[in-house]
mmCIF file of C-alpha atoms and ligand atoms in Angstrom:
data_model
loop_
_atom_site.group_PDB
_atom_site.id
_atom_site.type_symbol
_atom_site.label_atom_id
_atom_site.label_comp_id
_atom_site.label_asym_id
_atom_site.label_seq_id
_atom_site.Cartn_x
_atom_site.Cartn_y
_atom_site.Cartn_z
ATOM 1 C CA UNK Y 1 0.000 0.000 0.000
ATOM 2 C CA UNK Y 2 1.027 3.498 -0.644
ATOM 3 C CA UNK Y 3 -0.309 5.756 1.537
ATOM 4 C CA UNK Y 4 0.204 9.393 3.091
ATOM 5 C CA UNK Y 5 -0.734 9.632 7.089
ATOM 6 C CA UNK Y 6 -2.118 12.843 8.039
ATOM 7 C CA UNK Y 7 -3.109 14.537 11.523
ATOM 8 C CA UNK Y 8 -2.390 16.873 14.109
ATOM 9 C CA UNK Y 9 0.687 15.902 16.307
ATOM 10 C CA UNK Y 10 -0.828 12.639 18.559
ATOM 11 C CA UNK Y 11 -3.384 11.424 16.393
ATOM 12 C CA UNK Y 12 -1.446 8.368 15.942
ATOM 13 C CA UNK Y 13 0.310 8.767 12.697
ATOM 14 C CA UNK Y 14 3.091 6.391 13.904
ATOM 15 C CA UNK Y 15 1.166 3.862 15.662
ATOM 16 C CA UNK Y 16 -0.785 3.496 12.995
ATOM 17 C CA UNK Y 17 1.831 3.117 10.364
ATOM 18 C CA UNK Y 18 3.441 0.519 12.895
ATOM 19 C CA UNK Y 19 0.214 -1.484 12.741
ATOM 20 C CA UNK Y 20 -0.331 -1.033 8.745
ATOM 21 C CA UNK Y 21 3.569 -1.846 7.948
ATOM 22 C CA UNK Y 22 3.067 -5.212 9.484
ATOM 23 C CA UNK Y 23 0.109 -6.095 7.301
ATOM 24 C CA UNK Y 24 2.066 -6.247 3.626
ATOM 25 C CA UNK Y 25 5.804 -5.466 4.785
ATOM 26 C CA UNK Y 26 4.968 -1.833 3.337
ATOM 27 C CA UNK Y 27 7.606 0.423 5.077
ATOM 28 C CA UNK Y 28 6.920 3.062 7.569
ATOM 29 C CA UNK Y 29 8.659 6.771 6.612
ATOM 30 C CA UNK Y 30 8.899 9.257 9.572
ATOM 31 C CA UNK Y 31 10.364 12.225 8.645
ATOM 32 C CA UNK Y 32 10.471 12.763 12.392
ATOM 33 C CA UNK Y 33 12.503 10.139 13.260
ATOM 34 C CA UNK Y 34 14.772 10.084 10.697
ATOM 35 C CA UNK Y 35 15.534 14.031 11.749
ATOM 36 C CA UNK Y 36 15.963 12.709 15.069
ATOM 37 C CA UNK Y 37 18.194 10.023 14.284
ATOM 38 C CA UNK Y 38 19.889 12.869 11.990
ATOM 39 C CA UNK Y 39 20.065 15.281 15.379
ATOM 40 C CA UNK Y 40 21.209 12.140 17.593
ATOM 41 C CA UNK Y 41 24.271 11.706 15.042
ATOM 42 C CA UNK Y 42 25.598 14.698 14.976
ATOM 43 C CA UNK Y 43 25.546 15.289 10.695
ATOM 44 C CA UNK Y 44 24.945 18.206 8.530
ATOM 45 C CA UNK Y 45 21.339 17.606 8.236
ATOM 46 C CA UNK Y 46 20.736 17.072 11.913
ATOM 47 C CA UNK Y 47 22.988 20.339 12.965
ATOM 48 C CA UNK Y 48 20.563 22.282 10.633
ATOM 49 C CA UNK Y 49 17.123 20.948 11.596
ATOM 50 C CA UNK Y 50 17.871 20.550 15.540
ATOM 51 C CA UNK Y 51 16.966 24.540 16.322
ATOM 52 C CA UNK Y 52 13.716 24.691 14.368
ATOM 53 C CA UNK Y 53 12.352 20.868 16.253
ATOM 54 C CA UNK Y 54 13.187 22.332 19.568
ATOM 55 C CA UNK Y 55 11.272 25.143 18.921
ATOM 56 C CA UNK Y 56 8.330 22.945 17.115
ATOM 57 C CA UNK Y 57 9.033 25.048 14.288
ATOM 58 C CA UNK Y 58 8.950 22.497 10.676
ATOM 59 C CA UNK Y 59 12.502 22.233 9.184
ATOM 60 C CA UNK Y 60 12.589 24.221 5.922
ATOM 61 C CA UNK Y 61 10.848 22.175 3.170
ATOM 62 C CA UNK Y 62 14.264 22.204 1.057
ATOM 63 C CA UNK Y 63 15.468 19.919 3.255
ATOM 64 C CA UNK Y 64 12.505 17.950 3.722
ATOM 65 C CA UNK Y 65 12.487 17.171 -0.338
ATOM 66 C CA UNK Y 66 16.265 16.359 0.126
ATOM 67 C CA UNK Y 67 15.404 13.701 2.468
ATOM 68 C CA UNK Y 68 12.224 12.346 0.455
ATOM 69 C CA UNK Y 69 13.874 12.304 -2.758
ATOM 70 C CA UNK Y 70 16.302 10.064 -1.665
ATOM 71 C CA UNK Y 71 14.583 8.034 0.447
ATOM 72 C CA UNK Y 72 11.136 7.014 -1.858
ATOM 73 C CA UNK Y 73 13.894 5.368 -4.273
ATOM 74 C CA UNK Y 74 15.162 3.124 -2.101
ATOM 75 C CA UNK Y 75 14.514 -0.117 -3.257
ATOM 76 C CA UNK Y 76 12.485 -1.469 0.074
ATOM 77 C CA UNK Y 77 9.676 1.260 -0.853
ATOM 78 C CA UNK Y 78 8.774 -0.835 -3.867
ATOM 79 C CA UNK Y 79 6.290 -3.137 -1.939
ATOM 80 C CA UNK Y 80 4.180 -0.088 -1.010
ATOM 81 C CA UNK Y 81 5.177 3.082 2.021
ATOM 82 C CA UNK Y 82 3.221 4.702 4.479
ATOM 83 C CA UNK Y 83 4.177 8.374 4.388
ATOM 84 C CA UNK Y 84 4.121 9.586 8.335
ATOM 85 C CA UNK Y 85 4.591 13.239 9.035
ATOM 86 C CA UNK Y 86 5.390 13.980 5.188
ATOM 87 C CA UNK Y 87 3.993 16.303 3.311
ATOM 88 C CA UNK Y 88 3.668 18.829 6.212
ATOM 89 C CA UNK Y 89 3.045 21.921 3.937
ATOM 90 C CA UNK Y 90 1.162 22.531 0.429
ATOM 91 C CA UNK Y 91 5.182 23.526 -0.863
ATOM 92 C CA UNK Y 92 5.907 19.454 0.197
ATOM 93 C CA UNK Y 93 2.973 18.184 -1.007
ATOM 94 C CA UNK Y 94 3.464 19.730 -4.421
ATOM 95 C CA UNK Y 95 6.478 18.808 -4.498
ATOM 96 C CA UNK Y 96 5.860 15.257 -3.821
ATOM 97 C CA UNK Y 97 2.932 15.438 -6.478
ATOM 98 C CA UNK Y 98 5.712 16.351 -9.000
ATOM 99 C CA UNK Y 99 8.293 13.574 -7.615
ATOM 100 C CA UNK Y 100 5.827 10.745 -7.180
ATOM 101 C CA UNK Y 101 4.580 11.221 -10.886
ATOM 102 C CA UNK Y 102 8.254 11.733 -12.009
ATOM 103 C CA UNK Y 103 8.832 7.951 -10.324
ATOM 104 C CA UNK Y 104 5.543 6.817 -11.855
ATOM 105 C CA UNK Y 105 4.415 6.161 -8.713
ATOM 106 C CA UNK Y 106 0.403 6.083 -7.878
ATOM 107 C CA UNK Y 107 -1.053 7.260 -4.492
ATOM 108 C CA UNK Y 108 -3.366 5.225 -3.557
ATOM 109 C CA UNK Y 109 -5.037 6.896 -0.369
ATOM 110 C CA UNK Y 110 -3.945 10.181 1.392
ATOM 111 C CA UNK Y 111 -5.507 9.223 5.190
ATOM 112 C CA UNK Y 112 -6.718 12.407 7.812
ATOM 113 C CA UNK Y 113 -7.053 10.868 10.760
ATOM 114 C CA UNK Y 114 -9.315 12.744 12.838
ATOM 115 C CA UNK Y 115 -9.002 12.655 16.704
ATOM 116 C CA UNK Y 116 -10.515 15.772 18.902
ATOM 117 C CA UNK Y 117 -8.213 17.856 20.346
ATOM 118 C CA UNK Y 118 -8.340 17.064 24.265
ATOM 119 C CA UNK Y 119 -7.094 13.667 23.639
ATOM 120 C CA UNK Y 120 -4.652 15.219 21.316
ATOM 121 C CA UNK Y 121 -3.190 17.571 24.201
ATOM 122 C CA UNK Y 122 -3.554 14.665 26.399
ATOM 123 C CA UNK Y 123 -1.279 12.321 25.033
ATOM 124 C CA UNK Y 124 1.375 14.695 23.866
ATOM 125 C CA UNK Y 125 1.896 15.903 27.610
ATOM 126 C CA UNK Y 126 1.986 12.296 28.875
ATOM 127 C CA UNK Y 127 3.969 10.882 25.378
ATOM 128 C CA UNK Y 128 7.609 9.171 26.065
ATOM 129 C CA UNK Y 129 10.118 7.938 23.488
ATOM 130 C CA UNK Y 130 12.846 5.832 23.655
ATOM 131 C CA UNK Y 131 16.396 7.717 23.307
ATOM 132 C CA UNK Y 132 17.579 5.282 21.388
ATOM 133 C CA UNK Y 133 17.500 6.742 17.678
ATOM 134 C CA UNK Y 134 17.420 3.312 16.201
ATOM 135 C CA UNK Y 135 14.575 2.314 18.638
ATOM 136 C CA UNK Y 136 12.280 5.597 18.922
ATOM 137 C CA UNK Y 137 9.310 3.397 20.683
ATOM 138 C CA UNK Y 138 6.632 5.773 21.904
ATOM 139 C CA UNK Y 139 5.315 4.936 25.443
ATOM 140 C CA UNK Y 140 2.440 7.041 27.035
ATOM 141 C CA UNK Y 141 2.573 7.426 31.198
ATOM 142 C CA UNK Y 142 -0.945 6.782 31.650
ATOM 143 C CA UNK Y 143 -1.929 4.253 28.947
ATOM 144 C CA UNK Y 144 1.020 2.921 27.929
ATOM 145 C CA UNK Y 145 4.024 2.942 30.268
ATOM 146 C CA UNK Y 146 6.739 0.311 29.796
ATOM 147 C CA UNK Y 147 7.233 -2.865 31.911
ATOM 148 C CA UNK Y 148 10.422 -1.024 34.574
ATOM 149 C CA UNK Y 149 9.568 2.594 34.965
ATOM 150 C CA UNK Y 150 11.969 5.134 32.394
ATOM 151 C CA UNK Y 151 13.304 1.790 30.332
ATOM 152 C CA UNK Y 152 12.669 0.782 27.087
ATOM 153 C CA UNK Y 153 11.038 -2.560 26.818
ATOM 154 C CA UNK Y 154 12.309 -3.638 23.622
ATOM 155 C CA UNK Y 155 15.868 -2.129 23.665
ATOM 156 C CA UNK Y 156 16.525 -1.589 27.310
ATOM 157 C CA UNK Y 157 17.576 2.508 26.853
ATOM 158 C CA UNK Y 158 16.490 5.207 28.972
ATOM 159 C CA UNK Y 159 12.998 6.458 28.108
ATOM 160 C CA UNK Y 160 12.704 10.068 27.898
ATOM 161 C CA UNK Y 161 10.212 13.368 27.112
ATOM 162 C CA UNK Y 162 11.043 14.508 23.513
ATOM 163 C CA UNK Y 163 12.595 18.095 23.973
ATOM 164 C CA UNK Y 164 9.533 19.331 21.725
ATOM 165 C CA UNK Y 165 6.927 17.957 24.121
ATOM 166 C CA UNK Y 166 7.451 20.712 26.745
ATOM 167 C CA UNK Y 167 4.038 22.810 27.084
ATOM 168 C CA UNK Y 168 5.259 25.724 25.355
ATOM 169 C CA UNK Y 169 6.775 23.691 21.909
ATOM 170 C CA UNK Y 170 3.467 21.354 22.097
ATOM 171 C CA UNK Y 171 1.009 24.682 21.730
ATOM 172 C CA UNK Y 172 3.384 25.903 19.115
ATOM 173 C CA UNK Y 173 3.592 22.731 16.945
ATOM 174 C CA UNK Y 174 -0.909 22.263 17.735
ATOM 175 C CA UNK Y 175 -0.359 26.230 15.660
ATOM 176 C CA UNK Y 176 1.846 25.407 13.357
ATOM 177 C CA UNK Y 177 -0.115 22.213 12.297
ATOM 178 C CA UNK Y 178 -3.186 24.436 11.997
ATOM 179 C CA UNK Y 179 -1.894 26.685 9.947
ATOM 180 C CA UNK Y 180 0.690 25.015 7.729
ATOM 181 C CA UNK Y 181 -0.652 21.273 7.897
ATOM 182 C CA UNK Y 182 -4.417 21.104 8.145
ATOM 183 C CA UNK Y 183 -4.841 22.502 4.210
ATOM 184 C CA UNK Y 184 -3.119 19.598 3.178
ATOM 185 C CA UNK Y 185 -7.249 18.196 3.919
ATOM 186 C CA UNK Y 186 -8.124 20.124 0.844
ATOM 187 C CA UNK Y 187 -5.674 19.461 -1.251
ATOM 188 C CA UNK Y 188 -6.335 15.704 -1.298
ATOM 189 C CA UNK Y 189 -9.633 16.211 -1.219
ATOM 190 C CA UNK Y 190 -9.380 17.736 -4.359
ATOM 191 C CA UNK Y 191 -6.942 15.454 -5.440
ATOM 192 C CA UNK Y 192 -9.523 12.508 -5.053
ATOM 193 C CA UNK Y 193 -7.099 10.990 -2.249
ATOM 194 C CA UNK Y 194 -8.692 12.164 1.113
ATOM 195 C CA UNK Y 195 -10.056 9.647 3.615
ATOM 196 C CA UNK Y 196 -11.208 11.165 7.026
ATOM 197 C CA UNK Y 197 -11.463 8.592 9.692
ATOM 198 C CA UNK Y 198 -12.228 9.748 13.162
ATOM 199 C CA UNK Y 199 -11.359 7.691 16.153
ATOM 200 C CA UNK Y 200 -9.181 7.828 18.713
ATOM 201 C CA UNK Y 201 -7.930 3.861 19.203
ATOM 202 C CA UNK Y 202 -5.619 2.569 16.530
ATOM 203 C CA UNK Y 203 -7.328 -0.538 15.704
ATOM 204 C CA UNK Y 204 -10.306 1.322 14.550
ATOM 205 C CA UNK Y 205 -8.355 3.616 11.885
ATOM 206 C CA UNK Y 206 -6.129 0.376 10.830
ATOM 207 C CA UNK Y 207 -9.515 -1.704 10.010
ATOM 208 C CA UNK Y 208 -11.442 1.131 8.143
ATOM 209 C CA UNK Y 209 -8.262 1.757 6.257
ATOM 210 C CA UNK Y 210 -8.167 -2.200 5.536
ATOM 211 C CA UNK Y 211 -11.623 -1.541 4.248
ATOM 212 C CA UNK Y 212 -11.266 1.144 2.345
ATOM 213 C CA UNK Y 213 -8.184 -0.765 0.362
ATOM 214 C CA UNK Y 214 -10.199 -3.974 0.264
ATOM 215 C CA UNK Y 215 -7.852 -6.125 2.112
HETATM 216 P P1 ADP C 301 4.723 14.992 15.636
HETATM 217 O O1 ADP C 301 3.893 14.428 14.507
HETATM 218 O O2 ADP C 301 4.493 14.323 16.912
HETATM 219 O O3 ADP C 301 4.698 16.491 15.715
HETATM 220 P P2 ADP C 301 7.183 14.333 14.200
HETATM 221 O O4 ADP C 301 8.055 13.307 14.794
HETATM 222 O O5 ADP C 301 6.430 14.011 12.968
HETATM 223 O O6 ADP C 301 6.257 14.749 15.384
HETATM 224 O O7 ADP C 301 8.039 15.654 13.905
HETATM 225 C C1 ADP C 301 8.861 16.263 14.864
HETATM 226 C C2 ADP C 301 9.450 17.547 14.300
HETATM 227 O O8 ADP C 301 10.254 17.252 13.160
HETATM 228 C C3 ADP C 301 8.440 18.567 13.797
HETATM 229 O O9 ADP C 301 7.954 19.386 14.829
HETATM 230 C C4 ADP C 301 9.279 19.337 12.771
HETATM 231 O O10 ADP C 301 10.160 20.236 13.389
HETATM 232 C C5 ADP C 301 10.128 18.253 12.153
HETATM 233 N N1 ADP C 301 9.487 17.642 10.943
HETATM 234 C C6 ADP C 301 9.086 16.346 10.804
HETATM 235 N N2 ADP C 301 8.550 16.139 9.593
HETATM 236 C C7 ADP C 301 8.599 17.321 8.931
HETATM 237 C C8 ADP C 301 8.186 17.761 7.640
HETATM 238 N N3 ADP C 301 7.598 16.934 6.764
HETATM 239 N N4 ADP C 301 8.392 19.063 7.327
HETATM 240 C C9 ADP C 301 8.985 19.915 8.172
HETATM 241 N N5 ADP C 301 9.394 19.574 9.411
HETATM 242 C C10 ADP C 301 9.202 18.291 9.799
HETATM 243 ZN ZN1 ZN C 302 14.015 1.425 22.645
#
C-alpha cells in the first residue's frame, strides 16, 4: 500500500503506520525520526534541523524534499510506504505530487485521521520515546508505560520526554499544524485521495483503512 498519514501531532500517525507496515511489509517513513536520528548523530542535516524541532518550528521544506527524494527510491519502498509526518506543507505536497509522478508512482489513499483535540493535548503531555534513535518506541505514562519505569522494553535505553513535548513547543507545533498542515485536507480532497477517519484507538483507523483498500 502506498499511503500518506495525516493529523495533528498525537493522532497516531506512527502507531498506525506501525500497525499497517506489518500487514504487507509496506515500510513506515517518519520524517520525524529520521531528523531525530539525523540530530542524535551529529551530521549536517541534523545540525541544521535541531533549532527549528526544539522550537516545534517544521525544518525548511528544502530539506525535507532532500530527504524524500532520496529516500522514496530506495529499493524497500517498492512493496508499497506509508508516508508519516510527510507532506507537512502545500510547498511538500506539491512537491511530492511532481516527484511521485516523475517515479511513476500512484497514491493510492492520502488518510486524515481525525481525533478531537483534548485527547490530542492529552497524550502529547503524557507521550515518552525511547532515546535510542534506532529504537524511537513511543510509550504514554498513563496508557502505555513500559514494563520497569523510564526503560525501554524492547531495547533496554532510557525512556525520555522529547525536547519538543514541553508545554510551550506542544502549543506551538498544535499552531503550526493548523496553519501550515491542516490545508493539506483540501488538497487531497481535491486530489480525489482524502479519507477522514475519526477515532481515537488505533485498531479502529487500521480496520477502516483495511476496508477502504479492500484487504
Ligand atoms: P509529531 O507528529 O508528533 O509532531 P514528528 O516526529 O512528525 O512529530 O516531527 C517532529 C518535528 O520534526 C516537527 O515538529 C518538525 O520540526 C520536524 N518535521 C518532521 N517532519 C517534517 C516535515 N515533513 N516538514 C517539516 N518539518 C518536519
Ligand atoms: Zn528502545
Amino acid at each position: 500500500m502506498k499511503l500518506i498519514l495525516l493529523g495533528a501531532p498525537g493522532a497516531g500517525k506512527g502507531t498506525v503506520a506501525k500497525q499497517l507496515t506489518a500487514i504487507d511489509g509496506s515500510v513506515q517513513i517518519s520524517t520525524g525520526d529520521i531528523l531525530r536520528g539525523a540530530v542524535q548523530a551529529g551530521t549536517d542535516l541534523g545540525k541544521e534541523a535541531e533549532a527549528y524541532m526544539k522550537r516545534g518550528d517544521l525544518v525548511p521544506d528544502s530539506l525535507i524534499m532532500g530527504i524524500m527524494e532520496k529516500r522514496l527510491q530506495e529499493p524497500d519502498c517498492q512493496k508499497g510506504f506509508l508516508l508519516d509526518g510527510f507532506p507537512r506543507t502545500i510547498p511538500q505536497a506539491e512537491a511530492l505530487r511532481d516527484l511521485l509522478g516523475k517515479l511513476s508512482i500512484k497514491l493510492d489513499l492520502a488518510v486524515n485521521i481525525d481525533v478531537p483535540k483534548d485527547v490530542i493535548l492529552d497524550r502529547l503531555c503524557t507521550r515518552r520515546t525511547c532515546s535510542n534513535s534506532a529504537c524511537q518506541a513511543i510509550y504514554n505514562v498513563k496508557s502505555n508505560p513500559p514494563t520497569q519505569e523510564g526503560i525501554c522494553d524492547k531495547c533496554g535505553s532510557p525512556v525520555i520526554q522529547r525536547d519538543d513535548e514541553t508545554e510551550e513547543a506542544i502549543s506551538h507545533r498544535l499552531a503550526t499544524y493548523n496553519e501550515k498542515t491542516a490545508p493539506l485536507v483540501g488538497f487531497y480532497e481535491k486530489e480525489g485521495l482524502l479519507r477522514t477517519i475519526t477515532g481515537t484507538s488505533s485498531d479502529i483507523v487500521v480496520n477502516a483503512i483495511k476496508d477502504e483498500l479492500g484487504i
